[in-house]
Short mmCIF file of C-alpha atoms and ligand atoms in Angstrom, two decimals:
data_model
loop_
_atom_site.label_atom_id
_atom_site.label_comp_id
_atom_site.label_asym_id
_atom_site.label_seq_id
_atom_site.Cartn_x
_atom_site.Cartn_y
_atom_site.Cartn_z
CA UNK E 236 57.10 54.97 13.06
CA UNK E 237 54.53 52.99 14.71
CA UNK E 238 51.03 53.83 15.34
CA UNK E 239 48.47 51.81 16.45
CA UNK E 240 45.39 51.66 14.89
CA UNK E 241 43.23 52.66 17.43
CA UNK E 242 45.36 55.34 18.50
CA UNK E 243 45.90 56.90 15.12
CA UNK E 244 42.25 56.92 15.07
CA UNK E 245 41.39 58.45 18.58
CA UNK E 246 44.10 61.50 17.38
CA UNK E 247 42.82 62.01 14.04
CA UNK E 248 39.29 62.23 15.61
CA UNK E 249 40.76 64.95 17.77
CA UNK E 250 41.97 66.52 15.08
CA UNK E 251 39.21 66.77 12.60
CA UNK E 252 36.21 66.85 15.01
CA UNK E 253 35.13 63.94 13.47
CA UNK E 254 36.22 60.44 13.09
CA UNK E 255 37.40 59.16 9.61
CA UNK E 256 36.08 55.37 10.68
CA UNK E 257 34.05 54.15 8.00
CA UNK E 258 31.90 51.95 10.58
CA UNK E 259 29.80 50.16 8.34
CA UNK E 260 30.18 46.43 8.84
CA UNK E 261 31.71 44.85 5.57
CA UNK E 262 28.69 43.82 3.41
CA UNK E 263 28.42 40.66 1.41
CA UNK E 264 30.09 40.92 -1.81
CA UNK E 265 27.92 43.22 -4.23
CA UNK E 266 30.82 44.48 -6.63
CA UNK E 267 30.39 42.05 -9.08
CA UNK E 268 27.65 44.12 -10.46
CA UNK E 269 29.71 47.15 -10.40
CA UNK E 270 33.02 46.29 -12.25
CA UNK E 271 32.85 47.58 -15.67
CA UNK E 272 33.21 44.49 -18.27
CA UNK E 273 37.07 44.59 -19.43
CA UNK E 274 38.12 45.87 -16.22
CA UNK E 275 41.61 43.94 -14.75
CA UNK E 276 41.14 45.33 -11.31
CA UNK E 277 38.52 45.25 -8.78
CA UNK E 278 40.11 46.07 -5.54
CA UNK E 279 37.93 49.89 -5.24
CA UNK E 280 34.62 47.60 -6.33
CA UNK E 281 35.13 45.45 -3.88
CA UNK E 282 36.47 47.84 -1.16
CA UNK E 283 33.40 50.38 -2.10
CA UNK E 284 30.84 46.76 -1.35
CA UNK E 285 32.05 46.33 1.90
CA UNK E 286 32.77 49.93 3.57
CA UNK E 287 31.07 52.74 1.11
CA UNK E 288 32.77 55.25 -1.00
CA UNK E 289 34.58 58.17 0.64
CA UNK E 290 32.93 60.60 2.27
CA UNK E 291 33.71 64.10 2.69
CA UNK E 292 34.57 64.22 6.57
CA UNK E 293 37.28 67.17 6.03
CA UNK E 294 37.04 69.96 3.96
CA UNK E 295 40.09 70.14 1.10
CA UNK E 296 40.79 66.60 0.84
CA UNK E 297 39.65 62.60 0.99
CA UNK E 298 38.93 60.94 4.07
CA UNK E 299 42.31 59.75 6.54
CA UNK E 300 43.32 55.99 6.89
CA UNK E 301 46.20 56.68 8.69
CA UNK E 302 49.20 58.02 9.54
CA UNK E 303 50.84 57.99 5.66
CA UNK E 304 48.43 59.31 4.26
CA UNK E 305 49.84 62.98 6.03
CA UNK E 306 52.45 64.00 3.41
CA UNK E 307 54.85 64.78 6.22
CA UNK E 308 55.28 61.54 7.50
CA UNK E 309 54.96 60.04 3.87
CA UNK E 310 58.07 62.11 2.76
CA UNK E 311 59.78 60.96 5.68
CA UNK E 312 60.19 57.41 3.74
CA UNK E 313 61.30 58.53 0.50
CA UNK E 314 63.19 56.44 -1.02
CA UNK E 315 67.19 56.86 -1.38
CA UNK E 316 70.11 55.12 -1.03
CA UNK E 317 69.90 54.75 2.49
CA UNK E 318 66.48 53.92 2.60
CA UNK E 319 66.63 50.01 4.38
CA UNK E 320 65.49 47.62 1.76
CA UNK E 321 61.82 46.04 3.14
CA UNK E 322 61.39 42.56 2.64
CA UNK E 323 57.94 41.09 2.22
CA UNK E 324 57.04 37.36 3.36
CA UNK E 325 54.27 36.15 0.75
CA UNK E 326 52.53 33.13 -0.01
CA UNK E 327 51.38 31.99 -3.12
CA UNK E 328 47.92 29.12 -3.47
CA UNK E 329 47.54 27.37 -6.23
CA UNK E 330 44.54 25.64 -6.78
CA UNK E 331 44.56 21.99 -7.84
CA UNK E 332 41.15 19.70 -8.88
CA UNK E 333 40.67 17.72 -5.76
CA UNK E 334 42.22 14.81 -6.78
CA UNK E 335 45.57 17.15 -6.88
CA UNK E 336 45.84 16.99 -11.45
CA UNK E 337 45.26 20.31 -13.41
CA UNK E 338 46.79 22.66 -11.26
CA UNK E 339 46.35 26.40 -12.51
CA UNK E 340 50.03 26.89 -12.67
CA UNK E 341 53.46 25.82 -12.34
CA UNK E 342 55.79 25.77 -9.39
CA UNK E 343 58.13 27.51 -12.37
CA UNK E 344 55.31 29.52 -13.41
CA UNK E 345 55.12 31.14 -9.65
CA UNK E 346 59.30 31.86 -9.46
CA UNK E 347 59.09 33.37 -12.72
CA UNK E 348 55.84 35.73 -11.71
CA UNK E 349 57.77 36.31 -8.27
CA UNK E 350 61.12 37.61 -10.00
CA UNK E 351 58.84 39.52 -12.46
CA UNK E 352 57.38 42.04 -8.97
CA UNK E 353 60.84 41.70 -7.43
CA UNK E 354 62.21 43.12 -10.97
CA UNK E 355 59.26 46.27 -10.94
CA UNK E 356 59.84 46.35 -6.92
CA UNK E 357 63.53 46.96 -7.17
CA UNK E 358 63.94 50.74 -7.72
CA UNK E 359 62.00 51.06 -4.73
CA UNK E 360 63.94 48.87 -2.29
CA UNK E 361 60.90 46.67 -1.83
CA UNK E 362 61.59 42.97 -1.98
CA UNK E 363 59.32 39.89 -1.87
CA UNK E 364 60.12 36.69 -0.90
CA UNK E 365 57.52 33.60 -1.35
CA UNK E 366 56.23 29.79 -0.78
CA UNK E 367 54.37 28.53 -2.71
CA UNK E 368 51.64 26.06 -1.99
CA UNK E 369 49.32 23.52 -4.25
CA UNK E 370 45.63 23.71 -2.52
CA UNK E 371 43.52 20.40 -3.86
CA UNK E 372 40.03 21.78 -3.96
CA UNK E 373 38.31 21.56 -6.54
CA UNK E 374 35.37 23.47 -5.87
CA UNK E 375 37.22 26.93 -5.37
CA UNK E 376 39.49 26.58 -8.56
CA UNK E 377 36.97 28.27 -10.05
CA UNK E 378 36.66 32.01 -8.28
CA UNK E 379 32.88 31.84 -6.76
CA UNK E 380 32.15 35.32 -4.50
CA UNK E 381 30.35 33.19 -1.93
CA UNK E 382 33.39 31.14 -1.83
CA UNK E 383 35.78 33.98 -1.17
CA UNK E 384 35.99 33.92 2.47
CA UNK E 385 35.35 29.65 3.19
CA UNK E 386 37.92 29.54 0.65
CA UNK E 387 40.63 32.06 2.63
CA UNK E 388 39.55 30.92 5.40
CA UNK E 389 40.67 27.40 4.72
CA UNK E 390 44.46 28.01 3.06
CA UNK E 391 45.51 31.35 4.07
CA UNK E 392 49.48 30.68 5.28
CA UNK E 393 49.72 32.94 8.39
CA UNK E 394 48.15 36.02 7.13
CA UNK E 395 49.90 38.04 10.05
CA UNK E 396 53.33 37.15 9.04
CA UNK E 397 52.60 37.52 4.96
CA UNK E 398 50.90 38.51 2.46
CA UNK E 399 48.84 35.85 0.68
CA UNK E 400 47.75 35.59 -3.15
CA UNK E 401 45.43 33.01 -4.24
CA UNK E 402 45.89 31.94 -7.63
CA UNK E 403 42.46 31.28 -8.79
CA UNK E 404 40.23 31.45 -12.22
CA UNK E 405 38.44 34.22 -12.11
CA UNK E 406 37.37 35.08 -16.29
CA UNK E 407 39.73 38.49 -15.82
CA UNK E 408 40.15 40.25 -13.00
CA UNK E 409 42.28 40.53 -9.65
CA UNK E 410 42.04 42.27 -6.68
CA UNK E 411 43.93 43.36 -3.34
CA UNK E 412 43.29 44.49 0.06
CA UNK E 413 44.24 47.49 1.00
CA UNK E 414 46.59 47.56 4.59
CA UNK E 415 43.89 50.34 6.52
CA UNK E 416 40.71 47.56 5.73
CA UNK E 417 40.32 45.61 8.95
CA UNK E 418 41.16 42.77 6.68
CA UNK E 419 44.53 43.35 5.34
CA UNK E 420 46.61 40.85 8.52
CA UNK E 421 43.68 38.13 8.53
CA UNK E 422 42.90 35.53 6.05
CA UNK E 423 40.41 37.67 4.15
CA UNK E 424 43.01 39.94 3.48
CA UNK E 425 45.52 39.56 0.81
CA UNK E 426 45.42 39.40 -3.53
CA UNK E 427 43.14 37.23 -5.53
CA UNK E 428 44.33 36.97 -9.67
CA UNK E 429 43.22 35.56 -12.08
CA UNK E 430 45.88 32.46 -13.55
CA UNK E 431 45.57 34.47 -16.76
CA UNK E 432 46.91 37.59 -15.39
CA UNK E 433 49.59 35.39 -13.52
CA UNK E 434 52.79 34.37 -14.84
CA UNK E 435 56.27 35.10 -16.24
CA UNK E 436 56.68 38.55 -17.22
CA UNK E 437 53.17 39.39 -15.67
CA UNK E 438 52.81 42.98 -14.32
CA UNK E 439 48.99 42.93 -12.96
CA UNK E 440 50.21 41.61 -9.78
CA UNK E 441 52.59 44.52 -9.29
CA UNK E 442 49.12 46.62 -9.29
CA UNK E 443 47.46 44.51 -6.76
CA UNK E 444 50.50 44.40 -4.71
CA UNK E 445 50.52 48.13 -4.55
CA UNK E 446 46.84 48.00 -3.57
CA UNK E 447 47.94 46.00 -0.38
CA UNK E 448 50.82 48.32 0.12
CA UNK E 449 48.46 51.42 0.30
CA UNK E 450 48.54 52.87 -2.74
CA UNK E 451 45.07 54.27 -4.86
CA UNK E 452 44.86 53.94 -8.71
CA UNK E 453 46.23 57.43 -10.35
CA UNK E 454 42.62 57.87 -11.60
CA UNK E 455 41.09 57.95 -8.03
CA UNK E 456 40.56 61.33 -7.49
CA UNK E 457 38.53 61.36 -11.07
CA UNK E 458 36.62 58.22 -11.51
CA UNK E 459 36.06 56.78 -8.00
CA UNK E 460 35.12 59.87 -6.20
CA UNK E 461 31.92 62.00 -6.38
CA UNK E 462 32.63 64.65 -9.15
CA UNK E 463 33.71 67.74 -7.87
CA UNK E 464 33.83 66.62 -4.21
CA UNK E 465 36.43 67.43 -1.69
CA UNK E 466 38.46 64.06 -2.69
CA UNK E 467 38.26 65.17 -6.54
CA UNK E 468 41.54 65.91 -8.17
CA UNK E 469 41.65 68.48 -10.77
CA UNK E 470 44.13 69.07 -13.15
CA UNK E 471 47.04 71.19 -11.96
CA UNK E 472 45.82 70.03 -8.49
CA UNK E 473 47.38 72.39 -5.72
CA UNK E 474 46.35 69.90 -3.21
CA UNK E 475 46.92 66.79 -4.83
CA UNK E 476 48.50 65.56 -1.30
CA UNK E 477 45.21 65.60 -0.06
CA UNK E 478 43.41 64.47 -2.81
CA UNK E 479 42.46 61.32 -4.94
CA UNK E 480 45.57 58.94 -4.97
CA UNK E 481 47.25 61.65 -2.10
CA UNK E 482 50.48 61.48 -4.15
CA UNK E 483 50.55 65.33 -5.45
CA UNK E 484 53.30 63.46 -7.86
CA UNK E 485 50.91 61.61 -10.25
CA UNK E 486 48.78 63.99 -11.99
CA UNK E 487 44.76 64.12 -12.09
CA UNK E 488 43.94 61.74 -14.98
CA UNK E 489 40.66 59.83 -15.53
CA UNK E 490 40.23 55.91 -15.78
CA UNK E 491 42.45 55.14 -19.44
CA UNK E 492 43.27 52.07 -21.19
CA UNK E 493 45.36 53.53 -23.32
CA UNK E 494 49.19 53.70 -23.15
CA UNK E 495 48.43 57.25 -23.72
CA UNK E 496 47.53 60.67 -22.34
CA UNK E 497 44.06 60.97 -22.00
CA UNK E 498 42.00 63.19 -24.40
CA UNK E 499 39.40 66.18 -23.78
CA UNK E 500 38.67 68.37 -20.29
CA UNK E 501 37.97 67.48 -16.81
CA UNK E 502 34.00 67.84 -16.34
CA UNK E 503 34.45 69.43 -12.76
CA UNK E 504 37.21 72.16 -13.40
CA UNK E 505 36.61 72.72 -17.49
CA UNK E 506 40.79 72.50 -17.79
CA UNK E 507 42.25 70.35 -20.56
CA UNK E 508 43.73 67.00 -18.88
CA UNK E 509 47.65 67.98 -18.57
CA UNK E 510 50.33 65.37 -19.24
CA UNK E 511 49.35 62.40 -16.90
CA UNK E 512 51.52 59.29 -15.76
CA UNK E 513 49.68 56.69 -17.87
CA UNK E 514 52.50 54.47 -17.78
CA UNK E 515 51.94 54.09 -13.99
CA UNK E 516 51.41 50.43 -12.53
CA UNK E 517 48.25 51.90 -10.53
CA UNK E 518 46.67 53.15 -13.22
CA UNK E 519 44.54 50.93 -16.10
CA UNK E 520 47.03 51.12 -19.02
CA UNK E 521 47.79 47.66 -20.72
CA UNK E 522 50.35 46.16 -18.72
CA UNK E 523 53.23 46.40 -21.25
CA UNK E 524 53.10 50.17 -21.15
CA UNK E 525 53.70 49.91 -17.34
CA UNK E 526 56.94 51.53 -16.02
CA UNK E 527 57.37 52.80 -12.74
CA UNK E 528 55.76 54.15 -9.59
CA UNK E 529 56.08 57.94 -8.37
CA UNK E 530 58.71 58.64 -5.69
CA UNK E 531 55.86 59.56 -3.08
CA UNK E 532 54.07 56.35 -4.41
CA UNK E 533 57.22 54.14 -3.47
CA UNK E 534 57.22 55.96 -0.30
CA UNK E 535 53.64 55.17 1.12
CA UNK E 536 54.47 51.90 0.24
CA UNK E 537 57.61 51.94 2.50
CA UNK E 538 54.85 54.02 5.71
CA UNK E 539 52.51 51.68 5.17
CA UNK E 540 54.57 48.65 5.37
CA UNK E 541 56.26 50.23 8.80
CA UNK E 542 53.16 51.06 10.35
CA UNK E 543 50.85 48.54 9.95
CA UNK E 544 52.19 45.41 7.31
CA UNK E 545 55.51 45.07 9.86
CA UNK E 546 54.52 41.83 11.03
CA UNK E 547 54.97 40.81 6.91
CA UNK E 548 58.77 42.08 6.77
CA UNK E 549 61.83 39.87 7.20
CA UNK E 550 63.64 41.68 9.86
CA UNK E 551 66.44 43.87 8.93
CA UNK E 552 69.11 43.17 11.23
CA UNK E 553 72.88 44.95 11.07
CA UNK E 554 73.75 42.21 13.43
CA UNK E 555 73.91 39.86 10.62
CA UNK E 556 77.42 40.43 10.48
CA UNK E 557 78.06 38.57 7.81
CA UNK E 558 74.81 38.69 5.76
CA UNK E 559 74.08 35.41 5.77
CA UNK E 560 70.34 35.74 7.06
CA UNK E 561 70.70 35.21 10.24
CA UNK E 562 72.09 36.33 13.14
CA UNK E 563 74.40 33.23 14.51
CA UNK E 564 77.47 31.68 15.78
CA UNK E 565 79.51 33.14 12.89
CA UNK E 566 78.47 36.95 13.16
CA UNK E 567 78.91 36.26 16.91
CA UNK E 568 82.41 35.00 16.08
CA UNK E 569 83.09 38.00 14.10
CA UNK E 570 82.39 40.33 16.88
CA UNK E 571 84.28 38.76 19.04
CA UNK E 572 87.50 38.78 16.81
CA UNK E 573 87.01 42.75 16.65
CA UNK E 574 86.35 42.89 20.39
CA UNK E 575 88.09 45.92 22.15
CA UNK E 576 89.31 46.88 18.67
CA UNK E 577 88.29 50.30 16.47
CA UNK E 578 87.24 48.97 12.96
CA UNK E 579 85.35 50.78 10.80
CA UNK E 580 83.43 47.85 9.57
CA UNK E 581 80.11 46.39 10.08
CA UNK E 582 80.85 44.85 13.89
CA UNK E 583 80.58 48.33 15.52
CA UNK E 584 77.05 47.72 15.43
CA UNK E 585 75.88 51.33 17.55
CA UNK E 586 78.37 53.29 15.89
CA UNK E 587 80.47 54.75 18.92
CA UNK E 588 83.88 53.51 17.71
CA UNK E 589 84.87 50.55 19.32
CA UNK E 590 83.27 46.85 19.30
CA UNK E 591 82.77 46.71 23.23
CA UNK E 592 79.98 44.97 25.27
CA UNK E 593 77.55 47.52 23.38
CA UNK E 594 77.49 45.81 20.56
CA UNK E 595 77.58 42.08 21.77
CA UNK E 596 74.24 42.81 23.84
CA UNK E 597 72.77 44.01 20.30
CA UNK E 598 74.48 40.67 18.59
CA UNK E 599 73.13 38.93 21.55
CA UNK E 600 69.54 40.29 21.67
CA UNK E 601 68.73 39.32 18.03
CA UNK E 602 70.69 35.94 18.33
CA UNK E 603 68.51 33.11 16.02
CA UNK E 604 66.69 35.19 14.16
CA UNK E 605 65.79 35.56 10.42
CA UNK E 606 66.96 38.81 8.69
CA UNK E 607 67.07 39.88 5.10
ZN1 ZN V 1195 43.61 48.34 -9.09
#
């Protein structure tokens, strides 16, 4: 399923009679101001600063960023035991003092953080693999705003080909890009966390993660959207597909900190807040109470990731015979000992029965490459 930008655009214009381009140029950072003291996470702050809050440019539901966000196509990718398991290139910065001492964190401390996402990632066949790199500048140790995009600028690692999170001190909070901001492939895309929230057994960074693989906090549709507005998600939402987080899967819930169902009604609709999935990772709980994602949440994260994060993903190639991540000499060799023969095993590569000339050119056309 690939789309292009532009052309997702142009047909959703067609569509709605309207275009869904927020076309407001990114504005200097302002969110500071705006991030409630306490708060972990201040990807929507941030996102809000630079391109405005949704607005209501279709009746019934919030603004279109692209082709997951229709439920058909979304349900397409849910996740089962077929579903191809996406691997993620990232790139973990660490910044040093200039002189290279006091580095915020441990090449340890990153492995451990890294099989801490790949251990919440795993029930929805989303891997991560990672480098890590030790930046020596002083300066942006410290998180500054005005030093968020010098500072990207300067050590992104190939923000086309992965996703990048800058390990910085930033007195609490983290945030992510999400993959329909102009942003998300360049260096001013990517995660920013604080080394507090980093670490061993850390689960803030599976939030921000799930920011930049196009998922909304649960509480979207109630406390980042104008009450009551086409994007506002009620409880017992019938369109909840269409509105706040556009999973219909996690219930309406307002912003809680508590590993608990919120108390008291929903201003907008007067209904009692139902049972809510506060043990989400998008929503605000502490971390320990964090659990799971919903089964359409998993599967935006698998659209998004095919439409527009591709150029992230380790290639998934069957013609890694032999599943050694790559395909080479030995898979090669494998075919060719199966040549002209009927197995049922992994060298009938497009299925038809026999391991014939089919199948080499397929061998042949991803020889050399990386695959997960
Ligand atoms: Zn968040």
């Amino acid at each position: 399923m690939m789309f292009s930008r532009t052309v997702w655009l142009a047909v959703c214009g067609l569509v709605l009679g309207g275009s869904p381009v927020r076309a407001d140029e990114p504005t200097e950072a302002t969110w500071r101001a705006d991030l409630p003291a306490g708060q972990f996470c201040a990807t929507t702050e941030r996102y809000y600063a630079r391109y405005g809050p949704p607005e209501n440019v279709q009746r019934g539901g919030c603004p279109l960023d692209g082709p997951c966000d229709d439920p058909t196509i979304r349900d397409a990718y849910t996740v089962g035991e077929e579903t191809p398991i996406r691997v993620v290139r990232t790139q973990v910065i660490v910044f040093c003092r200039t002189n290279g001492s006091d580095c915020l964190t441990t090449a340890d401390d990153v492995d451990a953080q890294m099989v801490t996402l790949n251990e919440t990632f795993a029930p929805y066949r989303i891997k991560f693999e990672h480098e890590t790199s030790f930046a020596r500048r002083g300066t942006y140790r410290i998180y500054n705003d005005i030093d968020e995009r010098p500072m990207k600028n300067q050590y992104a690692v190939e923000p086309q080909r992965r996703l990048n999170i800058f390990v910085v001190d930033t007195t609490g909070f983290a945030f992510g890009t999400f993959p329909w901001d102009d942003d998300a492939l360049t260096a001013q895309g990517g995660i920013v966390i604080d080394v507090d929230l980093f670490g061993a057994g850390e689960t803030i960074l599976t939030h921000e993660v799930g920011h930049c693989l196009g998922l909304w906090h649960t509480h979207h549709g109630v406390s980042e959207v104008d009450r009551c507005s086409a994007c506002y998600e009620v409880p017992m939402d019938v369109n909840g597909d269409n509105t706040g987080d556009r999973c219909a899967d996690t219930p309406a819930t307002p912003v809680n900190f508590d590993c608990d169902r919120p108390g008291g009604r929903d201003s907008c609709s007067d209904l009692r807040w139902r049972q809510t999935d506060y043990e989400n990772y998008m929503g605000y709980a502490p971390s320990f109470c964090y659990t799971r994602l919903s089964p359409q949440q998993a599967a935006r994260c698998h659209c998004w990731l095919d439409d527009v994060l591709w150029s992230w993903l380790v290639p998934y190639c069957p013609e890694d015979i032999n599943a050694d991540r790559a395909v080479d000499i030995a898979d090669l060799a494998r075919l060719l000992n199966d040549f002209g023969t009927a197995p049922s095993g992994p060298t009938d590569l497009d299925g038809d029965g026999v391991v014939g000339l089919g199948d080499l050119a397929r061998l042949l056309n991803r020889f050399g490459q990386e695959c997960h």
